[in-house]
CSV table of C-alpha atoms in Angstrom, one decimal:
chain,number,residue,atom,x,y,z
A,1,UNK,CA,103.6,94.4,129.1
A,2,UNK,CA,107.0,93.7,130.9
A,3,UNK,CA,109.7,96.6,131.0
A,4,UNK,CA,113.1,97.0,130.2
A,5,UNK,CA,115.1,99.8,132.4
A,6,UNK,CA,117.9,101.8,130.6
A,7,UNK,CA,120.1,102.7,132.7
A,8,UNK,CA,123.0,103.6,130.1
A,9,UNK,CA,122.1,103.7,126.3
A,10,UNK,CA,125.6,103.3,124.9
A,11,UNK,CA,126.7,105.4,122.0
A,12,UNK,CA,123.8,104.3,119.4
A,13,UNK,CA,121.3,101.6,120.7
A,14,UNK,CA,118.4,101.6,118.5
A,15,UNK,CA,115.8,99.0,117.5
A,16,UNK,CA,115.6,97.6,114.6
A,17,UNK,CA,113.9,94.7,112.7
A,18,UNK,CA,113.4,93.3,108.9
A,19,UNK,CA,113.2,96.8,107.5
A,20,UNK,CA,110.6,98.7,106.1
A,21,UNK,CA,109.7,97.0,102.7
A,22,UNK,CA,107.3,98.8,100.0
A,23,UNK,CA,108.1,102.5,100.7
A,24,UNK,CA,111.0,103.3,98.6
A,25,UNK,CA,108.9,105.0,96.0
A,26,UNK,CA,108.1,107.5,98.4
A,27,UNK,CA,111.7,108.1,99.7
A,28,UNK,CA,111.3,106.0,102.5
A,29,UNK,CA,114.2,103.9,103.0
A,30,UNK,CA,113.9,99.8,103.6
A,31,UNK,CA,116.2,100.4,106.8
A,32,UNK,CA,116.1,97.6,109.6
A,33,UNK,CA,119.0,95.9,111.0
A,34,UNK,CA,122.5,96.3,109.4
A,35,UNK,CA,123.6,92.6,110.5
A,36,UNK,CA,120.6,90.7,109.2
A,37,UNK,CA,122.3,87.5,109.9
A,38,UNK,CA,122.3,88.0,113.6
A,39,UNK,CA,119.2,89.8,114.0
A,40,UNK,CA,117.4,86.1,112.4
A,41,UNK,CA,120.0,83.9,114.8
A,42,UNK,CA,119.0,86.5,117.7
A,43,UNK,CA,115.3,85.5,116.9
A,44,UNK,CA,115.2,82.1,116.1
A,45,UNK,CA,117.3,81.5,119.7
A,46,UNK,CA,114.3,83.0,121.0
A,47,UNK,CA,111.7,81.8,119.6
A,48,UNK,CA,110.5,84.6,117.3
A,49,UNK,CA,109.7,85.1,113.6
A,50,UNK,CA,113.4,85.4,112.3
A,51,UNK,CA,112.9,89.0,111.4
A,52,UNK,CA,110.9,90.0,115.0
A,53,UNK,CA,112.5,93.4,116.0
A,54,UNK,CA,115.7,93.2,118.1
A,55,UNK,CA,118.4,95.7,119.8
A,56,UNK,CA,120.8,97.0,117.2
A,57,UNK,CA,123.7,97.9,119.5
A,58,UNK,CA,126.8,100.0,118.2
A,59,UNK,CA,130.3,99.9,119.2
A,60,UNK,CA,129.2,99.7,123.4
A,61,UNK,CA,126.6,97.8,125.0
A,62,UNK,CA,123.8,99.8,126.8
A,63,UNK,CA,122.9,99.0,131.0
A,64,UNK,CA,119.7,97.4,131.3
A,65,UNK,CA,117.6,96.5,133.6
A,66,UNK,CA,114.8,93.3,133.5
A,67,UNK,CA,111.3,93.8,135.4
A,68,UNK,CA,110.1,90.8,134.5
A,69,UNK,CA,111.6,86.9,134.0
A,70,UNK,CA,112.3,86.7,130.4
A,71,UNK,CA,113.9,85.3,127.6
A,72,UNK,CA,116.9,87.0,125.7
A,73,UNK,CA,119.8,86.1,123.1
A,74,UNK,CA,122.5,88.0,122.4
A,75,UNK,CA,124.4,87.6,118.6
A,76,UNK,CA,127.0,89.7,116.4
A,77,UNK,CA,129.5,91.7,117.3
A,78,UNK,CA,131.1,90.6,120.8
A,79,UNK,CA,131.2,93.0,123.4
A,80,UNK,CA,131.2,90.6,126.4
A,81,UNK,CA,128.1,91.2,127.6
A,82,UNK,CA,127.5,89.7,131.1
A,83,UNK,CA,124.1,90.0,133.9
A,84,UNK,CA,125.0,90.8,137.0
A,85,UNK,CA,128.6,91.1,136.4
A,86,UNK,CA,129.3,87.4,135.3
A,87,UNK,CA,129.9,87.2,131.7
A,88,UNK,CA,127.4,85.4,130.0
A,89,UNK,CA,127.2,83.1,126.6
A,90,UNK,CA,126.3,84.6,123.1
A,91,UNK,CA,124.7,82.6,120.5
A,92,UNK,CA,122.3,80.8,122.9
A,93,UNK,CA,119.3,80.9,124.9
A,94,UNK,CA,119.4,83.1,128.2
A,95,UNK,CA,117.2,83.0,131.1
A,96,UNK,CA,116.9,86.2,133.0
A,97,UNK,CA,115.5,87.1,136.0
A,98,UNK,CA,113.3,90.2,137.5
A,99,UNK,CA,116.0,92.4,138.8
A,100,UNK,CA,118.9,91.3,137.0
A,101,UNK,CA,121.3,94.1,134.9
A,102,UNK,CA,122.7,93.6,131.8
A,103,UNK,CA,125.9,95.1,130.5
A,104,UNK,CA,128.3,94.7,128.7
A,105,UNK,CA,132.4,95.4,128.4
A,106,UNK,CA,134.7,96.4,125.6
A,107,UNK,CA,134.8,95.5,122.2
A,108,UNK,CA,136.0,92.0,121.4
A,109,UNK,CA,135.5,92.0,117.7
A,110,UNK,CA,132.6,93.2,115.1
A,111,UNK,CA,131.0,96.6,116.1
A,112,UNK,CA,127.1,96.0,116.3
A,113,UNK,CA,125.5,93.6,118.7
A,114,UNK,CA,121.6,92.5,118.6
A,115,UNK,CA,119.8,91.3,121.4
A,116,UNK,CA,116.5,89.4,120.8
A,117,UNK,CA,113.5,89.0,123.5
A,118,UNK,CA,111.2,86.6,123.4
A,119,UNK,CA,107.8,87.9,122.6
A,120,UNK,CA,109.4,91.2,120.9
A,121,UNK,CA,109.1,94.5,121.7
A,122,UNK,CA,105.9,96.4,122.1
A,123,UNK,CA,106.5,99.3,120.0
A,124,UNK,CA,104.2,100.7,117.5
A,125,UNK,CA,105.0,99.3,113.7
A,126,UNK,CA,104.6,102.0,111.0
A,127,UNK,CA,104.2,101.3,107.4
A,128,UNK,CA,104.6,97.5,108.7
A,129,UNK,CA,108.1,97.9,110.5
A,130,UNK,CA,109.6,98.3,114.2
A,131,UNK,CA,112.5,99.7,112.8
A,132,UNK,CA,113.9,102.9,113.9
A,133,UNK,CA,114.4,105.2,111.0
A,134,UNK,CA,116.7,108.0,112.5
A,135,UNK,CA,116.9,110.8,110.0
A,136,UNK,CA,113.3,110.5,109.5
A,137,UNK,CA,112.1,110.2,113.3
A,138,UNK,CA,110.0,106.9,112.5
A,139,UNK,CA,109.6,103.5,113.8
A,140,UNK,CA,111.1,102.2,117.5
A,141,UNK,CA,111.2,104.2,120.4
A,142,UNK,CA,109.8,107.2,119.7
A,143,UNK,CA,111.9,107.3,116.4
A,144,UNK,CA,114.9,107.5,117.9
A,145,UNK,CA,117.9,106.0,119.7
A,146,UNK,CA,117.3,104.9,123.3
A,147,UNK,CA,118.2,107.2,126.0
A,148,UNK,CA,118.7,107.0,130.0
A,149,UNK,CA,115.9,106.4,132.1
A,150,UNK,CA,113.9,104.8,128.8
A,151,UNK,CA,111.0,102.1,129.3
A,152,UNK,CA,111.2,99.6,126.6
A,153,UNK,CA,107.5,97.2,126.6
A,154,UNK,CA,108.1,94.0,126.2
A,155,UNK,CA,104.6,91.8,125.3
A,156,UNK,CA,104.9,89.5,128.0
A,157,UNK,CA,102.4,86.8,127.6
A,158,UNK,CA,104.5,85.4,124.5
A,159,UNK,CA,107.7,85.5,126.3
A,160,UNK,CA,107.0,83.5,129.5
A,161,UNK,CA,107.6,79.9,128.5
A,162,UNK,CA,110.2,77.6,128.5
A,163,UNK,CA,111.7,77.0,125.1
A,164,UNK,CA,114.7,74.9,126.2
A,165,UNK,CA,118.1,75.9,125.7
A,166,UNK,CA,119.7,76.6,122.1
A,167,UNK,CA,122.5,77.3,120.6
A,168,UNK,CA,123.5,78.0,116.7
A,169,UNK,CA,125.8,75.2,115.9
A,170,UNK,CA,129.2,76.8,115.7
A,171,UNK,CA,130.3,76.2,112.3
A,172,UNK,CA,127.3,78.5,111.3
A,173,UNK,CA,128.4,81.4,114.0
A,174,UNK,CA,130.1,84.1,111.5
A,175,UNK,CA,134.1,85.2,112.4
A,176,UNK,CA,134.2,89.1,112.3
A,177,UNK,CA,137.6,90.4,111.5
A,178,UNK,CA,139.2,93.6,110.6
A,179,UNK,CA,139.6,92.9,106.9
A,180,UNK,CA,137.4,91.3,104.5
A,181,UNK,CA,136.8,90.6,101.2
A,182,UNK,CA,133.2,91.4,99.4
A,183,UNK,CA,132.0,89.2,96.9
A,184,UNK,CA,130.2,91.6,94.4
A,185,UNK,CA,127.7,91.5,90.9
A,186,UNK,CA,129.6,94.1,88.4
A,187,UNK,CA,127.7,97.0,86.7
A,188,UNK,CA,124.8,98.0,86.7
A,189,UNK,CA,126.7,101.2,85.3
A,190,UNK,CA,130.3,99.2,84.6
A,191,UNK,CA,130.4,100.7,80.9
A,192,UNK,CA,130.9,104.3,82.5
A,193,UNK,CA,134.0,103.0,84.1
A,194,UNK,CA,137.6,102.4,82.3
A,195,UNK,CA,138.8,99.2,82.1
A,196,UNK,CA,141.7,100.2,84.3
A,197,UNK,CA,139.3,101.4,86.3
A,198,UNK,CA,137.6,98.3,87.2
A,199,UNK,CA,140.6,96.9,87.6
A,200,UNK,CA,141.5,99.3,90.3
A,201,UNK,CA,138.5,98.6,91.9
A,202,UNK,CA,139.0,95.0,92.0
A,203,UNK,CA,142.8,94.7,92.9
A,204,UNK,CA,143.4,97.2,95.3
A,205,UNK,CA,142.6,97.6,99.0
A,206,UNK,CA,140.5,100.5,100.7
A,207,UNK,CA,140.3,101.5,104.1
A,208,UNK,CA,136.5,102.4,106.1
A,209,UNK,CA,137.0,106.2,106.4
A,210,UNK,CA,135.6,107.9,109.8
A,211,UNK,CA,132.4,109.0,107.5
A,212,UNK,CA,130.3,105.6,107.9
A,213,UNK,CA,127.4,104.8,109.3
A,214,UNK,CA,124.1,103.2,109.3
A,215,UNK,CA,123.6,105.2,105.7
A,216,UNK,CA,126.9,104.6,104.5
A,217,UNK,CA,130.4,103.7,104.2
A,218,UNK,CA,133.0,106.2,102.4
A,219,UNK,CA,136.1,104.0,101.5
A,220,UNK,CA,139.6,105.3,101.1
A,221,UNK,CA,142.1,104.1,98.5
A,222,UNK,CA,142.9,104.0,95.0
A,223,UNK,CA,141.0,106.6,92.7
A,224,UNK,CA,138.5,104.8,90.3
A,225,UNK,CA,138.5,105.9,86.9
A,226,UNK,CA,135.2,107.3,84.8
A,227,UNK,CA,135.2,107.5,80.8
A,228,UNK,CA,133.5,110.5,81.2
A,229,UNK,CA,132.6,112.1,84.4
A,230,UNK,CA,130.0,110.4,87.8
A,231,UNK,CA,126.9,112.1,87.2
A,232,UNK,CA,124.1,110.0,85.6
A,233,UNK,CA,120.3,110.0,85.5
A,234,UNK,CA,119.0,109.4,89.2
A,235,UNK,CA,118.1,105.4,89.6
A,236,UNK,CA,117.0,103.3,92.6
A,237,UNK,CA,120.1,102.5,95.2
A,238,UNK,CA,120.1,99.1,96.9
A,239,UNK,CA,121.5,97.4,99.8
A,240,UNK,CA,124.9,96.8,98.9
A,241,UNK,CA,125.2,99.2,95.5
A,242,UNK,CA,128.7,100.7,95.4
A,243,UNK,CA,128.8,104.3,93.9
A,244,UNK,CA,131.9,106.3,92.7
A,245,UNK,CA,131.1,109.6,92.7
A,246,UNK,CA,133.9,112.0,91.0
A,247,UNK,CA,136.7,112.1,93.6
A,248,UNK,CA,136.4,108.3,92.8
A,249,UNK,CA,136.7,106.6,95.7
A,250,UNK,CA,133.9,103.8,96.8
A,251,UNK,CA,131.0,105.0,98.8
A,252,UNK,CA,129.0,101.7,99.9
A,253,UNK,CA,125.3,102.5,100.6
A,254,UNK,CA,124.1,100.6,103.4
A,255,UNK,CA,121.0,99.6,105.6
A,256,UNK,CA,119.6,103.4,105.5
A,257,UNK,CA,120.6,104.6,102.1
A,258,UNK,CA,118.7,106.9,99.9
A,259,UNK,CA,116.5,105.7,97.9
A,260,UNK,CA,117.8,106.6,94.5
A,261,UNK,CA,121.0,108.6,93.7
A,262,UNK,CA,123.3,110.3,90.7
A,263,UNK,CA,126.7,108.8,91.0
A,264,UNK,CA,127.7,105.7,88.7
A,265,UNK,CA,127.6,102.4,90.3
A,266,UNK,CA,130.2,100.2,89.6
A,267,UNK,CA,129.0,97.3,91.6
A,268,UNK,CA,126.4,95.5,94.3
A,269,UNK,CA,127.6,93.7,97.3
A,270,UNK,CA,125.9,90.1,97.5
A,271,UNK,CA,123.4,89.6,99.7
A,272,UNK,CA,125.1,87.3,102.1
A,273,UNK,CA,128.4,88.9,102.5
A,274,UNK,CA,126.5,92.3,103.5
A,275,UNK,CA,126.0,91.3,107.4
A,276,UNK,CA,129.7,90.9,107.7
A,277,UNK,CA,130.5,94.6,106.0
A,278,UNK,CA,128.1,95.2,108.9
A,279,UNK,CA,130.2,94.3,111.3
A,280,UNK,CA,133.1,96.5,109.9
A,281,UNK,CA,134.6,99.9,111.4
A,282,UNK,CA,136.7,102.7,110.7
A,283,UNK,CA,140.2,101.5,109.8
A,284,UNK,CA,139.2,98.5,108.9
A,285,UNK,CA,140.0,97.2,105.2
A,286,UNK,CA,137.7,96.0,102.4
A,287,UNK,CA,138.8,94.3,99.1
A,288,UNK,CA,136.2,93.1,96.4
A,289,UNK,CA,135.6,90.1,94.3
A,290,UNK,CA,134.0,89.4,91.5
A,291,UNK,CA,131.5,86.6,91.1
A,292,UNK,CA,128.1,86.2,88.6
A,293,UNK,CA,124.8,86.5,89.8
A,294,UNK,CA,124.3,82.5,89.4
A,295,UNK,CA,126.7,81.9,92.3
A,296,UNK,CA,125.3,85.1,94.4
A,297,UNK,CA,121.7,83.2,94.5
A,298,UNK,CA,122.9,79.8,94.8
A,299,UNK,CA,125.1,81.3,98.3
A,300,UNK,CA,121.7,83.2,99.2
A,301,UNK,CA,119.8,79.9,99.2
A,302,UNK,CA,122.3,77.6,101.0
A,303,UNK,CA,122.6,80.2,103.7
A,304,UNK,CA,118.4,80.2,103.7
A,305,UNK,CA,118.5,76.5,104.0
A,306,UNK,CA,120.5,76.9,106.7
A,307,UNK,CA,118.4,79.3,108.5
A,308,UNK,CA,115.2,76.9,108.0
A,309,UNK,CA,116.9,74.1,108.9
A,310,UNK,CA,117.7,75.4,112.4
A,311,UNK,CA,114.2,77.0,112.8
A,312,UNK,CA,112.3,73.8,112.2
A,313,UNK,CA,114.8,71.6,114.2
A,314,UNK,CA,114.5,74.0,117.4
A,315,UNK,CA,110.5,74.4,117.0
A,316,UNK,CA,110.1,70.5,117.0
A,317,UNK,CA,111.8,71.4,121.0
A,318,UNK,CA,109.4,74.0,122.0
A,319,UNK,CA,108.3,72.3,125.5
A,320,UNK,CA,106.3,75.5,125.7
A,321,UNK,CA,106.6,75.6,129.2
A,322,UNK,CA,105.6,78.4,132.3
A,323,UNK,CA,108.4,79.4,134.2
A,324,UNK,CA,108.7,80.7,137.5
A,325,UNK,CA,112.1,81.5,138.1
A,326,UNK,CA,115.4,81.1,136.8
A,327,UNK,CA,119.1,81.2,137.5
A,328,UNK,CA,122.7,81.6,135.4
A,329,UNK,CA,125.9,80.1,136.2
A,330,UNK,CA,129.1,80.3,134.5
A,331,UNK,CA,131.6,77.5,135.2
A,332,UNK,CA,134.7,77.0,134.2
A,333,UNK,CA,135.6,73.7,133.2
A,334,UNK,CA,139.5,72.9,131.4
A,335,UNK,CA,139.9,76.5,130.6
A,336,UNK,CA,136.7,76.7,128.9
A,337,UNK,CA,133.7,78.9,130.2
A,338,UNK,CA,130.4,77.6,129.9
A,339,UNK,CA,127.2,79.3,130.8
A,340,UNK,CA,124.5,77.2,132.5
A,341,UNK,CA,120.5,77.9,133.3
A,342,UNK,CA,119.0,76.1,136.1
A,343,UNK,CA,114.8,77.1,135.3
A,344,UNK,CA,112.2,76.0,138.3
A,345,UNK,CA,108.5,75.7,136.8
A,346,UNK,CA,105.6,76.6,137.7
């Protein structure tokens, strides 16, 4: 096993991966990363299963140290993360070297960041997932966040190869911004809402209170209207479902939700628009759109296409490779920066 050093742990570094699927009827929430999207391009720049376990990093980066040559990728939110003070590329392969430090700088845009290694990260899996499970004390490091002076294992023997340098094509790379609209599925509790009240929900524009988090997001705004009151018979909450409890404003339940709840949902957020609610913060603003459960799928399987598409072309240039050492420059060429890996084999 190789080691990772923490040296700084930023605010809320965790790791995360998949989620936890098959527990919810014992309370157990699915969990895993909150940008799903980035957690598979983090992977598949690496060469792991798309849903390997990665670093979910919040708002700032952590300081970390490499014992070992390895492979990393860095996706999502942008905090310009560099090694060794030179800023480095995101959305590609890296090539690190024993000794060097990652870190990163302020926030560009976005608010969680994932960092893939190749080989993954030897931490135990329990009830089939890496992911850390906070409120509960399961899954990653010790069930928690990472702390200073932390080891993170590393299973070295799949990650010391060469794999050639990727990148995920740019028109695929998702733009984070400080609004965005959700495309959502009406109901399944619509008829407990007033038809102004949908259309409240539907025209107006709410604001991510300071009460969000990997759980959930409370939105501020408009008041929603109820025929007659929030309470219903508890039911199973999904990633995405949008309750209204009775003050009446959105509460979007997110990667660790509960796994069923009282309060009337009006809505679900698709599936692919949910990495980029993700990637939102407090003061940032959310509108919603409606669209039927036809186009929702036929979105999920283009982006899927997608995903395969750039998994089968960068396995067919797996060279597979020993390496022995390896070192990153960042040149400046027209006002553009580009990162560059010079890799000696063994």
């Amino acid at each position: 096993m190789c080691i990772l050093k923490v040296h700084k742990p930023g605010p809320l570094t965790t790791i995360q991966d998949g989620g936890r699927i098959g527990y919810g009827q014992y309370g157990i929430p699915a969990g895993g990363a909150m940008d799903i999207l980035s957690l598979q391009f983090a992977n598949v720049l690496v060469g792991n299963d798309r849903y390997e376990a990665a670093l979910e990093i919040t708002f700032m980066g952590p300081t970390i140290e490499f014992e070992s040559n390895l492979i990393i990728a860095i996706t999502g939110g942008d905090i310009f993360p560099s090694i060794n003070n030179k800023e480095i590329e995101m959305y590609t392969t890296i090539y690190v070297n024993k000794g060097d430090i990652l870190s990163f700088g302020h926030l560009r845009n976005g608010c969680r960041t994932y960092m893939a290694v190749s080989g993954g990260f030897g931490v135990e899996s329990p009830m089939g997932s890496k992911s850390t499970y906070l409120r509960g004390k399961i899954g990653g490091y010790k069930g928690r966040k990472l702390n200073m002076g932390d080891s993170i294992p590393v299973d070295i023997d799949k990650s010391q190869r060469y794999i050639g340098i990727r990148k995920i094509p740019e028109e695929l790379i998702p733009v984070f911004n400080n609004q965005y609209t959700a495309r959502v599925i009406i109901g399944p509790e619509d008829e407990r809402f007033t038809t102004d009240g949908i259309d409240t929900f539907l025209n107006s524009e709410y604001v991510l209170t300071n009460q969000c988090d990997r759980m959930g997001y409370r939105l501020g705004g408009p008041k929603i209207e109820h025929k007659d009151g929030a309470d219903i018979i508890s039911g199973g909450i999904t990633f995405g479902a949008i309750q209204i409890p009775g003050h009446g404003e959105p509460i979007i339940m997110m990667a660790d939700r509960q796994t069923t709840g009282g309060y009337t949902k009006i809505a679900n957020v698709v599936s692919v628009d949910l990495p980029y609610l993700a990637q939102l913060k407090t003061g940032d603003k959310v509108r919603f759109e409606k669209i039927d459960i036809a186009d929702a799928q036929k979105l999920l399987k283009e982006r899927e296409m997608d995903l395969t598409k750039i998994s089968k072309k960068f396995e067919n240039k797996n060279l597979e490779k020993p390496i022995k050492s390896t070192r990153n420059f960042c040149i400046r060429i027209n006002g553009k920066n580009f990162s560059v890996g010079v890799q000696e084999f063994e």
